[in-house]
Amino acid sequence: MGPMSPWGAIAARPGASAMTAPRRCRDSHAAAGAPGPSGIWDNPPTMTPTDIPAYMAHVGVAARAAATAMARASTAAKDQALRALARRLREAGAALAEANEFDLIAAREAGLAGPMLDRLKLTPETIATVAEGCEQIAAMPDPVGEISGVKRRPSGISVGQMRVPLGVFGMIYESRPNVTIEAASLAIKSGNACVLRGGSEALHSNLALWRLVQAALAEAGLPPEAVQLVETTDRAAVGQMITTPQYVDVIIPRGGKGLIERISAEARVPVIKHLDGNCHVYVDEQVDLDLALRVTDNAKTQKYSPCNAAESLLVHAARAADFLPRIGSLFAARGVEMRCCPASAALLQAVPGAQVVAASEADWAEEYLAPVISVKLVASLDEAIAHINHYGSHHTDAILTTLHAHAMRFLREVDSASVMVNASTRFADGFEYGLGAEIGISTDKFHARGPVGLEGLTSLKWVVLGQGEVRGG
């Protein structure tokens, strides 16, 4: 039997419980002392756990109203909410750990796999990182309202573009409860409202974190409904969220390939997504071997579960005899299985303890999220680039080289959202890129690509400034 659910230690408002969805909007405003927009919280519809369409419509209406308020919120108020959230996260460490342990016990009893368990953990280090992320976002310039590219036209008008919030984004994600804070903090700073739907395996952790977010919003005088968490694990709620453009402007899924493919196929609103992370490291014909060993080892073994971990290793044939036995020894010591082409297998077989397996065609495109890596020898930079563009997922790929011309070709020709030279693929992260946090990584080619931060949650509208000009014939 699992531990007692720890809501008493975390509740952000009096009288709230884990499943009070019908009363959430009204109660949170009452606790914050803030009146709700007329008609939304005064008489909320009567809902039951099975009345998913009515519940999600209620959430959507509240999100739309909150988005209007957030779009006109001052930078000072948004930054105050972010700093309050960082403080509350640090103060709630013990209670958050208790809520997370409740989820972890249930996950172990359900037989959840190792990588998923790893993603589910809400460690003190994770809390410290997301709290720091909130403060980093608060310190960043506010993109909302920025006008750029203003040009005076012969007619006398001045034409430019203003950055504005998207409105309401829906976030659907699995495991990783830290995503709740990353999404909320970016929504707050970018002036959006968001509706979050985490995985059932992280429900207690997400509810605990969400209540801290709502308390921080209320403390700053902002509508708590700017960040809403779907409080049911019924999958029908996802179907409602992705097919209601009247409430949601964009969907951002983070999870397994099956989840993202389903959402992309069924959504009636735009989707910012990446399907998987088959990230490559290519060791070029001229390379600093010590650098190559250090970077390749980090890219693969620093953490196995993230989507920016290396899954494929390409090695130029001219350096294979020098490099492969050394990296093979490192991988053997860490228990990493190598799925190899015949030429690379021949060089690795003699490495003590090496787990060498013949690669299949499917291995070149696989995202393992585990201590497994595919290994292939290539005859040239051209072959490496062609392999990556054919089998890769357009996420993150790196070249390790001392040849400037090869580095520049790799940057130009590899068709991925992040392309790196002499650095670990593990850096493909919004926090590491200085975005404060990321809402996700996009491998699409329009609007947002790569780690999606504040600017990815805004759009540009045209603004025209005049002094009474009229258009002639």
Short mmCIF file of C-alpha atoms in Angstrom, two decimals:
data_model
loop_
_atom_site.label_atom_id
_atom_site.label_comp_id
_atom_site.label_asym_id
_atom_site.label_seq_id
_atom_site.Cartn_x
_atom_site.Cartn_y
_atom_site.Cartn_z
CA MET A 1 0.00 0.00 0.00
CA GLY A 2 1.35 3.45 -0.94
CA PRO A 3 1.83 6.41 1.38
CA MET A 4 -0.98 8.72 2.31
CA SER A 5 -1.55 11.40 -0.35
CA PRO A 6 0.27 14.53 0.84
CA TRP A 7 -2.07 17.34 -0.18
CA GLY A 8 -2.31 18.97 3.23
CA ALA A 9 1.31 20.02 3.05
CA ILE A 10 1.03 21.61 -0.37
CA ALA A 11 -2.47 22.99 -0.85
CA ALA A 12 -2.36 26.52 -2.14
CA ARG A 13 -5.88 27.38 -1.10
CA PRO A 14 -8.22 26.44 1.73
CA GLY A 15 -10.58 23.56 1.17
CA ALA A 16 -9.04 22.38 -2.10
CA SER A 17 -8.75 18.68 -2.86
CA ALA A 18 -7.11 16.71 -5.61
CA MET A 19 -10.30 16.22 -7.62
CA THR A 20 -12.34 19.39 -7.24
CA ALA A 21 -12.42 20.19 -10.93
CA PRO A 22 -15.94 21.66 -11.01
CA ARG A 23 -15.07 24.21 -8.31
CA ARG A 24 -11.48 24.97 -9.24
CA CYS A 25 -11.92 28.28 -11.05
CA ARG A 26 -14.29 29.74 -8.49
CA ASP A 27 -12.34 28.56 -5.44
CA SER A 28 -8.91 29.68 -6.62
CA HIS A 29 -10.14 33.19 -7.25
CA ALA A 30 -11.89 33.30 -3.92
CA ALA A 31 -8.71 32.21 -2.15
CA ALA A 32 -6.70 34.84 -3.97
CA GLY A 33 -9.27 37.51 -3.24
CA ALA A 34 -9.64 38.23 -6.93
CA PRO A 35 -12.99 38.43 -8.71
CA GLY A 36 -13.45 36.31 -11.79
CA PRO A 37 -14.80 37.56 -15.11
CA SER A 38 -18.56 37.67 -15.12
CA GLY A 39 -20.29 34.44 -15.99
CA ILE A 40 -17.25 32.15 -15.73
CA TRP A 41 -16.84 31.40 -12.03
CA ASP A 42 -20.13 32.65 -10.62
CA ASN A 43 -22.18 29.67 -11.85
CA PRO A 44 -19.85 26.96 -13.14
CA PRO A 45 -21.57 24.04 -14.86
CA THR A 46 -22.25 20.97 -12.81
CA MET A 47 -19.71 18.34 -13.83
CA THR A 48 -18.97 14.76 -12.90
CA PRO A 49 -15.73 12.84 -13.56
CA THR A 50 -17.40 11.29 -16.61
CA ASP A 51 -18.62 14.58 -18.04
CA ILE A 52 -15.35 15.25 -19.87
CA PRO A 53 -16.68 17.52 -22.65
CA ALA A 54 -18.35 19.86 -20.14
CA TYR A 55 -15.29 19.84 -17.87
CA MET A 56 -12.87 20.61 -20.71
CA ALA A 57 -15.15 23.32 -22.08
CA HIS A 58 -15.15 24.91 -18.62
CA VAL A 59 -11.36 24.74 -18.52
CA GLY A 60 -11.16 26.22 -22.02
CA VAL A 61 -13.45 29.16 -21.26
CA ALA A 62 -11.43 29.96 -18.13
CA ALA A 63 -8.18 29.71 -20.10
CA ARG A 64 -9.44 32.14 -22.76
CA ALA A 65 -10.42 34.67 -20.10
CA ALA A 66 -7.07 34.29 -18.34
CA ALA A 67 -5.19 34.67 -21.62
CA THR A 68 -6.77 38.07 -22.15
CA ALA A 69 -5.63 39.18 -18.71
CA MET A 70 -2.13 37.76 -19.18
CA ALA A 71 -1.68 39.48 -22.54
CA ARG A 72 -2.06 42.87 -20.87
CA ALA A 73 -0.22 41.97 -17.65
CA SER A 74 2.77 44.11 -16.76
CA THR A 75 6.28 42.75 -16.90
CA ALA A 76 6.64 43.54 -13.18
CA ALA A 77 3.64 41.40 -12.25
CA LYS A 78 4.81 38.48 -14.39
CA ASP A 79 8.31 38.65 -12.93
CA GLN A 80 6.88 38.85 -9.41
CA ALA A 81 4.92 35.65 -10.04
CA LEU A 82 8.04 33.89 -11.33
CA ARG A 83 10.15 34.90 -8.35
CA ALA A 84 7.35 33.87 -6.00
CA LEU A 85 7.18 30.50 -7.72
CA ALA A 86 10.93 29.99 -7.33
CA ARG A 87 10.67 30.77 -3.63
CA ARG A 88 7.70 28.48 -3.11
CA LEU A 89 9.44 25.62 -4.92
CA ARG A 90 12.43 25.85 -2.60
CA GLU A 91 10.22 26.10 0.48
CA ALA A 92 8.11 23.08 -0.52
CA GLY A 93 10.99 20.65 -1.08
CA ALA A 94 9.94 18.10 1.54
CA ALA A 95 6.28 18.14 0.54
CA LEU A 96 7.14 17.85 -3.14
CA ALA A 97 9.39 14.89 -2.40
CA GLU A 98 6.52 13.23 -0.55
CA ALA A 99 4.12 13.75 -3.45
CA ASN A 100 6.71 12.47 -5.91
CA GLU A 101 7.39 9.37 -3.81
CA PHE A 102 3.68 8.61 -3.93
CA ASP A 103 3.94 8.49 -7.73
CA LEU A 104 7.22 6.56 -7.72
CA ILE A 105 5.84 3.80 -5.50
CA ALA A 106 2.80 3.41 -7.73
CA ALA A 107 5.02 3.40 -10.82
CA ARG A 108 7.28 0.67 -9.43
CA GLU A 109 4.27 -1.42 -8.47
CA ALA A 110 2.95 -0.99 -12.02
CA GLY A 111 6.27 -2.18 -13.47
CA LEU A 112 7.21 1.11 -15.13
CA ALA A 113 10.47 0.77 -17.10
CA GLY A 114 13.78 2.25 -15.91
CA PRO A 115 13.97 5.26 -18.26
CA MET A 116 10.38 6.23 -17.42
CA LEU A 117 11.12 5.97 -13.70
CA ASP A 118 14.16 8.16 -14.20
CA ARG A 119 12.05 10.80 -15.92
CA LEU A 120 9.45 10.65 -13.15
CA LYS A 121 11.87 11.49 -10.33
CA LEU A 122 11.58 14.95 -8.81
CA THR A 123 14.97 15.19 -7.09
CA PRO A 124 16.27 18.14 -5.03
CA GLU A 125 18.57 18.89 -7.97
CA THR A 126 15.59 18.98 -10.32
CA ILE A 127 13.72 21.36 -8.01
CA ALA A 128 16.78 23.59 -7.74
CA THR A 129 17.13 23.66 -11.53
CA VAL A 130 13.50 24.59 -12.25
CA ALA A 131 13.53 27.21 -9.47
CA GLU A 132 16.66 28.72 -10.99
CA GLY A 133 14.95 28.56 -14.37
CA CYS A 134 12.04 30.62 -13.03
CA GLU A 135 14.46 33.28 -11.79
CA GLN A 136 16.39 33.21 -15.04
CA ILE A 137 13.18 33.77 -17.00
CA ALA A 138 12.19 36.62 -14.66
CA ALA A 139 15.52 38.30 -15.39
CA MET A 140 15.10 38.02 -19.15
CA PRO A 141 13.67 40.81 -21.31
CA ASP A 142 9.95 40.60 -21.85
CA PRO A 143 9.34 39.90 -25.54
CA VAL A 144 5.68 40.92 -25.44
CA GLY A 145 4.97 44.29 -27.05
CA GLU A 146 8.38 44.59 -28.70
CA ILE A 147 8.10 46.36 -32.07
CA SER A 148 10.77 45.63 -34.66
CA GLY A 149 11.61 46.26 -38.28
CA VAL A 150 9.76 49.56 -38.52
CA LYS A 151 10.16 51.07 -42.00
CA ARG A 152 8.72 54.26 -43.41
CA ARG A 153 6.88 53.76 -46.69
CA PRO A 154 6.62 56.30 -49.54
CA SER A 155 2.97 56.81 -48.61
CA GLY A 156 4.05 58.21 -45.24
CA ILE A 157 2.95 55.28 -43.08
CA SER A 158 5.44 53.37 -40.92
CA VAL A 159 5.12 49.57 -40.95
CA GLY A 160 6.60 47.16 -38.43
CA GLN A 161 5.87 44.04 -36.44
CA MET A 162 4.87 43.60 -32.80
CA ARG A 163 5.53 40.47 -30.77
CA VAL A 164 2.36 39.19 -29.04
CA PRO A 165 1.39 36.07 -27.05
CA LEU A 166 -0.04 33.08 -28.91
CA GLY A 167 -3.03 33.03 -26.52
CA VAL A 168 -3.66 29.58 -25.02
CA PHE A 169 -1.37 26.63 -25.50
CA GLY A 170 -2.16 23.08 -24.48
CA MET A 171 0.66 20.94 -23.16
CA ILE A 172 0.41 17.14 -23.14
CA TYR A 173 3.33 15.32 -21.59
CA GLU A 174 4.39 12.07 -19.95
CA SER A 175 6.43 11.43 -16.79
CA ARG A 176 8.78 14.39 -16.11
CA PRO A 177 6.88 16.52 -13.55
CA ASN A 178 9.47 19.29 -13.96
CA VAL A 179 7.76 20.03 -17.29
CA THR A 180 4.83 21.41 -15.26
CA ILE A 181 7.04 24.21 -13.94
CA GLU A 182 8.90 24.78 -17.19
CA ALA A 183 5.64 25.15 -19.10
CA ALA A 184 4.04 27.35 -16.43
CA SER A 185 7.01 29.68 -16.12
CA LEU A 186 7.29 30.20 -19.87
CA ALA A 187 3.54 30.75 -20.14
CA ILE A 188 3.66 33.40 -17.43
CA LYS A 189 6.55 35.37 -18.91
CA SER A 190 5.28 35.14 -22.50
CA GLY A 191 1.84 36.39 -21.46
CA ASN A 192 0.00 33.22 -22.42
CA ALA A 193 -2.43 30.97 -20.63
CA CYS A 194 -1.81 27.24 -20.70
CA VAL A 195 -3.71 24.03 -20.06
CA LEU A 196 -1.46 21.22 -18.87
CA ARG A 197 -2.23 17.54 -19.10
CA GLY A 198 0.50 15.42 -17.52
CA GLY A 199 0.73 11.65 -17.47
CA SER A 200 -1.29 9.66 -14.97
CA GLU A 201 1.95 8.26 -13.54
CA ALA A 202 2.94 11.77 -12.33
CA LEU A 203 -0.48 13.01 -11.18
CA HIS A 204 0.40 13.63 -7.52
CA SER A 205 3.66 15.41 -8.39
CA ASN A 206 1.99 17.56 -11.02
CA LEU A 207 -0.90 18.53 -8.76
CA ALA A 208 1.54 19.55 -6.03
CA LEU A 209 3.59 21.67 -8.41
CA TRP A 210 0.53 23.21 -10.05
CA ARG A 211 -0.81 24.43 -6.73
CA LEU A 212 2.44 26.26 -6.12
CA VAL A 213 2.05 27.90 -9.54
CA GLN A 214 -1.49 29.03 -8.81
CA ALA A 215 -0.46 30.42 -5.43
CA ALA A 216 2.40 32.36 -7.05
CA LEU A 217 0.07 33.80 -9.70
CA ALA A 218 -2.43 34.89 -7.06
CA GLU A 219 0.37 36.44 -4.99
CA ALA A 220 1.30 38.60 -7.99
CA GLY A 221 -2.31 39.62 -8.67
CA LEU A 222 -2.57 37.51 -11.82
CA PRO A 223 -5.40 35.05 -12.60
CA PRO A 224 -4.60 31.58 -11.22
CA GLU A 225 -6.46 30.15 -14.23
CA ALA A 226 -3.58 31.31 -16.42
CA VAL A 227 -2.11 27.89 -15.65
CA GLN A 228 -4.58 25.02 -15.38
CA LEU A 229 -3.86 21.35 -14.87
CA VAL A 230 -6.34 18.81 -16.22
CA GLU A 231 -7.34 16.96 -13.07
CA THR A 232 -8.54 13.77 -14.68
CA THR A 233 -6.53 10.90 -16.11
CA ASP A 234 -9.30 10.07 -18.59
CA ARG A 235 -7.72 10.05 -22.06
CA ALA A 236 -10.89 11.56 -23.49
CA ALA A 237 -9.70 14.87 -22.03
CA VAL A 238 -6.78 14.83 -24.47
CA GLY A 239 -9.15 14.28 -27.38
CA GLN A 240 -11.20 17.26 -26.27
CA MET A 241 -8.17 19.49 -25.83
CA ILE A 242 -6.70 18.87 -29.28
CA THR A 243 -9.98 19.38 -31.15
CA THR A 244 -11.17 22.67 -29.64
CA PRO A 245 -9.57 25.58 -31.54
CA GLN A 246 -12.09 27.88 -29.92
CA TYR A 247 -10.21 27.38 -26.64
CA VAL A 248 -6.66 26.33 -27.58
CA ASP A 249 -4.37 27.99 -30.13
CA VAL A 250 -1.53 25.46 -30.26
CA ILE A 251 -0.77 22.02 -28.82
CA ILE A 252 2.69 21.03 -27.61
CA PRO A 253 3.07 17.29 -26.95
CA ARG A 254 6.08 15.87 -25.11
CA GLY A 255 6.31 12.13 -24.74
CA GLY A 256 6.66 8.91 -26.65
CA LYS A 257 6.49 8.69 -30.41
CA GLY A 258 3.08 7.00 -30.30
CA LEU A 259 1.56 9.83 -28.25
CA ILE A 260 2.93 12.51 -30.56
CA GLU A 261 1.88 10.68 -33.73
CA ARG A 262 -1.65 10.30 -32.38
CA ILE A 263 -1.91 13.97 -31.45
CA SER A 264 -0.48 15.11 -34.79
CA ALA A 265 -2.98 12.95 -36.67
CA GLU A 266 -6.06 13.96 -34.66
CA ALA A 267 -5.41 17.59 -33.70
CA ARG A 268 -7.50 20.37 -35.17
CA VAL A 269 -5.09 23.02 -33.90
CA PRO A 270 -1.40 23.56 -34.84
CA VAL A 271 1.09 21.23 -33.16
CA ILE A 272 4.68 22.08 -32.13
CA LYS A 273 6.47 18.74 -31.90
CA HIS A 274 9.31 16.35 -32.41
CA LEU A 275 8.68 12.62 -32.76
CA ASP A 276 11.93 11.22 -31.39
CA GLY A 277 15.58 12.00 -30.79
CA ASN A 278 17.92 9.81 -32.83
CA CYS A 279 20.91 12.09 -32.20
CA HIS A 280 24.24 11.41 -33.93
CA VAL A 281 27.87 12.00 -33.05
CA TYR A 282 30.21 11.92 -36.05
CA VAL A 283 33.96 11.54 -35.42
CA ASP A 284 35.70 13.07 -38.43
CA GLU A 285 38.93 11.97 -40.15
CA GLN A 286 40.93 14.70 -38.37
CA VAL A 287 39.99 15.06 -34.73
CA ASP A 288 41.41 15.55 -31.25
CA LEU A 289 40.97 12.00 -29.95
CA ASP A 290 40.85 12.98 -26.28
CA LEU A 291 38.15 15.55 -27.06
CA ALA A 292 36.26 12.98 -29.13
CA LEU A 293 36.34 10.42 -26.33
CA ARG A 294 35.18 12.92 -23.71
CA VAL A 295 32.36 14.38 -25.82
CA THR A 296 31.10 11.04 -27.17
CA ASP A 297 31.07 9.49 -23.70
CA ASN A 298 29.12 12.45 -22.29
CA ALA A 299 26.68 12.57 -25.20
CA LYS A 300 25.75 8.92 -24.64
CA THR A 301 26.23 8.14 -20.95
CA GLN A 302 25.70 11.37 -18.98
CA LYS A 303 22.00 10.44 -18.95
CA TYR A 304 20.26 7.87 -21.09
CA SER A 305 16.62 8.97 -20.99
CA PRO A 306 16.62 12.49 -22.51
CA CYS A 307 15.82 13.00 -26.17
CA ASN A 308 19.16 14.78 -26.69
CA ALA A 309 21.27 11.78 -25.68
CA ALA A 310 23.36 10.33 -28.52
CA GLU A 311 21.90 7.16 -30.03
CA SER A 312 24.14 6.76 -33.09
CA LEU A 313 27.91 6.97 -33.46
CA LEU A 314 29.49 7.46 -36.89
CA VAL A 315 33.27 7.18 -37.20
CA HIS A 316 35.42 8.03 -40.20
CA ALA A 317 37.22 4.89 -41.34
CA ALA A 318 40.59 6.68 -41.20
CA ARG A 319 40.28 7.16 -37.41
CA ALA A 320 38.38 4.03 -36.50
CA ALA A 321 41.38 1.94 -35.42
CA ASP A 322 42.55 4.69 -33.06
CA PHE A 323 39.17 5.74 -31.71
CA LEU A 324 36.85 2.75 -31.54
CA PRO A 325 38.82 0.53 -29.12
CA ARG A 326 39.16 3.46 -26.69
CA ILE A 327 35.50 4.48 -26.78
CA GLY A 328 34.59 0.78 -26.71
CA SER A 329 36.47 0.40 -23.42
CA LEU A 330 34.57 3.36 -21.94
CA PHE A 331 31.24 1.97 -23.10
CA ALA A 332 32.11 -1.51 -21.81
CA ALA A 333 32.89 -0.09 -18.38
CA ARG A 334 29.50 1.65 -18.33
CA GLY A 335 27.55 -1.35 -19.63
CA VAL A 336 26.64 0.21 -22.97
CA GLU A 337 25.69 -2.25 -25.70
CA MET A 338 27.09 -1.42 -29.15
CA ARG A 339 25.08 -2.41 -32.23
CA CYS A 340 27.66 -2.39 -34.96
CA CYS A 341 28.23 -2.59 -38.68
CA PRO A 342 30.62 -5.44 -39.64
CA ALA A 343 33.66 -3.16 -39.91
CA SER A 344 33.16 -1.54 -36.50
CA ALA A 345 32.34 -4.89 -34.89
CA ALA A 346 35.69 -6.28 -36.07
CA LEU A 347 37.51 -3.46 -34.26
CA LEU A 348 35.47 -3.76 -31.07
CA GLN A 349 35.31 -7.54 -30.59
CA ALA A 350 38.67 -7.66 -28.83
CA VAL A 351 37.77 -4.97 -26.27
CA PRO A 352 37.46 -6.66 -22.84
CA GLY A 353 33.85 -6.68 -21.66
CA ALA A 354 32.49 -5.06 -24.81
CA GLN A 355 28.86 -5.88 -25.63
CA VAL A 356 29.00 -6.06 -29.43
CA VAL A 357 25.85 -6.94 -31.38
CA ALA A 358 25.33 -6.96 -35.14
CA ALA A 359 23.22 -3.96 -36.14
CA SER A 360 20.03 -4.37 -38.13
CA GLU A 361 18.69 -1.80 -40.57
CA ALA A 362 16.24 -0.63 -37.90
CA ASP A 363 19.08 0.23 -35.51
CA TRP A 364 20.26 3.15 -37.64
CA ALA A 365 16.97 4.97 -36.99
CA GLU A 366 16.32 3.86 -33.41
CA GLU A 367 15.91 6.07 -30.32
CA TYR A 368 16.95 3.70 -27.52
CA LEU A 369 16.68 5.88 -24.40
CA ALA A 370 18.84 3.19 -22.83
CA PRO A 371 22.51 2.11 -22.58
CA VAL A 372 22.56 1.09 -26.24
CA ILE A 373 24.19 2.86 -29.19
CA SER A 374 24.51 2.07 -32.89
CA VAL A 375 28.03 2.27 -34.36
CA LYS A 376 28.89 2.61 -38.05
CA LEU A 377 32.03 3.39 -40.03
CA VAL A 378 31.77 5.87 -42.90
CA ALA A 379 34.23 6.60 -45.68
CA SER A 380 33.71 10.37 -45.89
CA LEU A 381 31.99 13.46 -44.55
CA ASP A 382 29.53 13.18 -47.44
CA GLU A 383 28.53 9.68 -46.33
CA ALA A 384 28.14 10.83 -42.72
CA ILE A 385 25.86 13.74 -43.68
CA ALA A 386 23.79 11.55 -46.01
CA HIS A 387 23.39 8.90 -43.28
CA ILE A 388 22.28 11.46 -40.69
CA ASN A 389 19.79 13.13 -43.02
CA HIS A 390 18.34 9.75 -44.03
CA TYR A 391 18.13 7.98 -40.67
CA GLY A 392 18.12 10.88 -38.20
CA SER A 393 15.14 12.53 -36.55
CA HIS A 394 16.22 16.13 -37.33
CA HIS A 395 16.72 16.78 -33.61
CA THR A 396 20.41 17.25 -32.70
CA ASP A 397 23.61 16.07 -34.37
CA ALA A 398 27.28 16.81 -33.69
CA ILE A 399 30.57 16.64 -35.58
CA LEU A 400 33.88 16.25 -33.77
CA THR A 401 36.63 17.62 -35.99
CA THR A 402 39.64 19.92 -36.29
CA LEU A 403 38.82 20.77 -39.90
CA HIS A 404 37.04 24.11 -40.13
CA ALA A 405 35.74 23.46 -43.64
CA HIS A 406 34.20 20.15 -42.56
CA ALA A 407 32.61 21.80 -39.53
CA MET A 408 31.03 24.51 -41.68
CA ARG A 409 29.71 21.99 -44.21
CA PHE A 410 28.21 19.91 -41.39
CA LEU A 411 26.49 22.98 -39.93
CA ARG A 412 25.03 23.96 -43.31
CA GLU A 413 24.06 20.57 -44.67
CA VAL A 414 22.80 18.53 -41.73
CA ASP A 415 19.04 19.07 -41.65
CA SER A 416 18.47 19.21 -37.89
CA ALA A 417 17.08 21.68 -35.40
CA SER A 418 20.39 21.83 -33.51
CA VAL A 419 23.76 21.15 -35.13
CA MET A 420 26.94 21.18 -33.07
CA VAL A 421 30.70 21.27 -33.52
CA ASN A 422 32.94 19.71 -30.87
CA ALA A 423 30.23 19.72 -28.19
CA SER A 424 27.95 17.14 -26.60
CA THR A 425 24.44 16.70 -27.95
CA ARG A 426 23.29 16.90 -24.32
CA PHE A 427 23.54 20.69 -24.59
CA ALA A 428 20.45 20.77 -26.82
CA ASP A 429 18.27 22.15 -24.07
CA GLY A 430 16.48 25.43 -23.46
CA PHE A 431 18.14 25.97 -20.08
CA GLU A 432 21.60 25.37 -21.56
CA TYR A 433 20.81 27.67 -24.49
CA GLY A 434 19.96 30.49 -22.10
CA LEU A 435 16.21 30.36 -22.73
CA GLY A 436 15.51 29.91 -19.01
CA ALA A 437 13.52 26.80 -19.74
CA GLU A 438 12.01 25.15 -22.78
CA ILE A 439 8.47 24.20 -23.58
CA GLY A 440 9.74 21.47 -25.87
CA ILE A 441 11.91 20.86 -28.90
CA SER A 442 10.51 21.33 -32.37
CA THR A 443 11.87 19.55 -35.43
CA ASP A 444 9.40 21.36 -37.66
CA LYS A 445 10.62 24.09 -39.97
CA PHE A 446 8.15 26.88 -39.38
CA HIS A 447 7.39 29.23 -36.50
CA ALA A 448 9.67 27.50 -33.98
CA ARG A 449 12.60 25.10 -34.44
CA GLY A 450 14.84 23.51 -31.82
CA PRO A 451 14.33 24.28 -28.11
CA VAL A 452 11.20 26.43 -27.83
CA GLY A 453 11.47 29.23 -25.29
CA LEU A 454 9.80 32.58 -24.83
CA GLU A 455 9.90 33.77 -28.44
CA GLY A 456 8.54 30.42 -29.63
CA LEU A 457 5.42 31.11 -27.57
CA THR A 458 4.79 34.42 -29.28
CA SER A 459 3.96 35.47 -32.81
CA LEU A 460 4.39 38.64 -34.83
CA LYS A 461 1.54 40.84 -35.99
CA TRP A 462 1.85 43.79 -38.34
CA VAL A 463 1.43 47.28 -36.93
CA VAL A 464 0.96 50.38 -39.05
CA LEU A 465 1.61 53.89 -37.71
CA GLY A 466 0.28 56.91 -39.51
CA GLN A 467 -0.66 60.54 -39.21
CA GLY A 468 -3.88 60.57 -41.17
CA GLU A 469 -2.56 59.08 -44.41
CA VAL A 470 -5.14 57.69 -46.86
CA ARG A 471 -4.56 55.43 -49.84
CA GLY A 472 -4.90 56.98 -53.24
CA GLY A 473 -6.14 55.41 -56.44
#
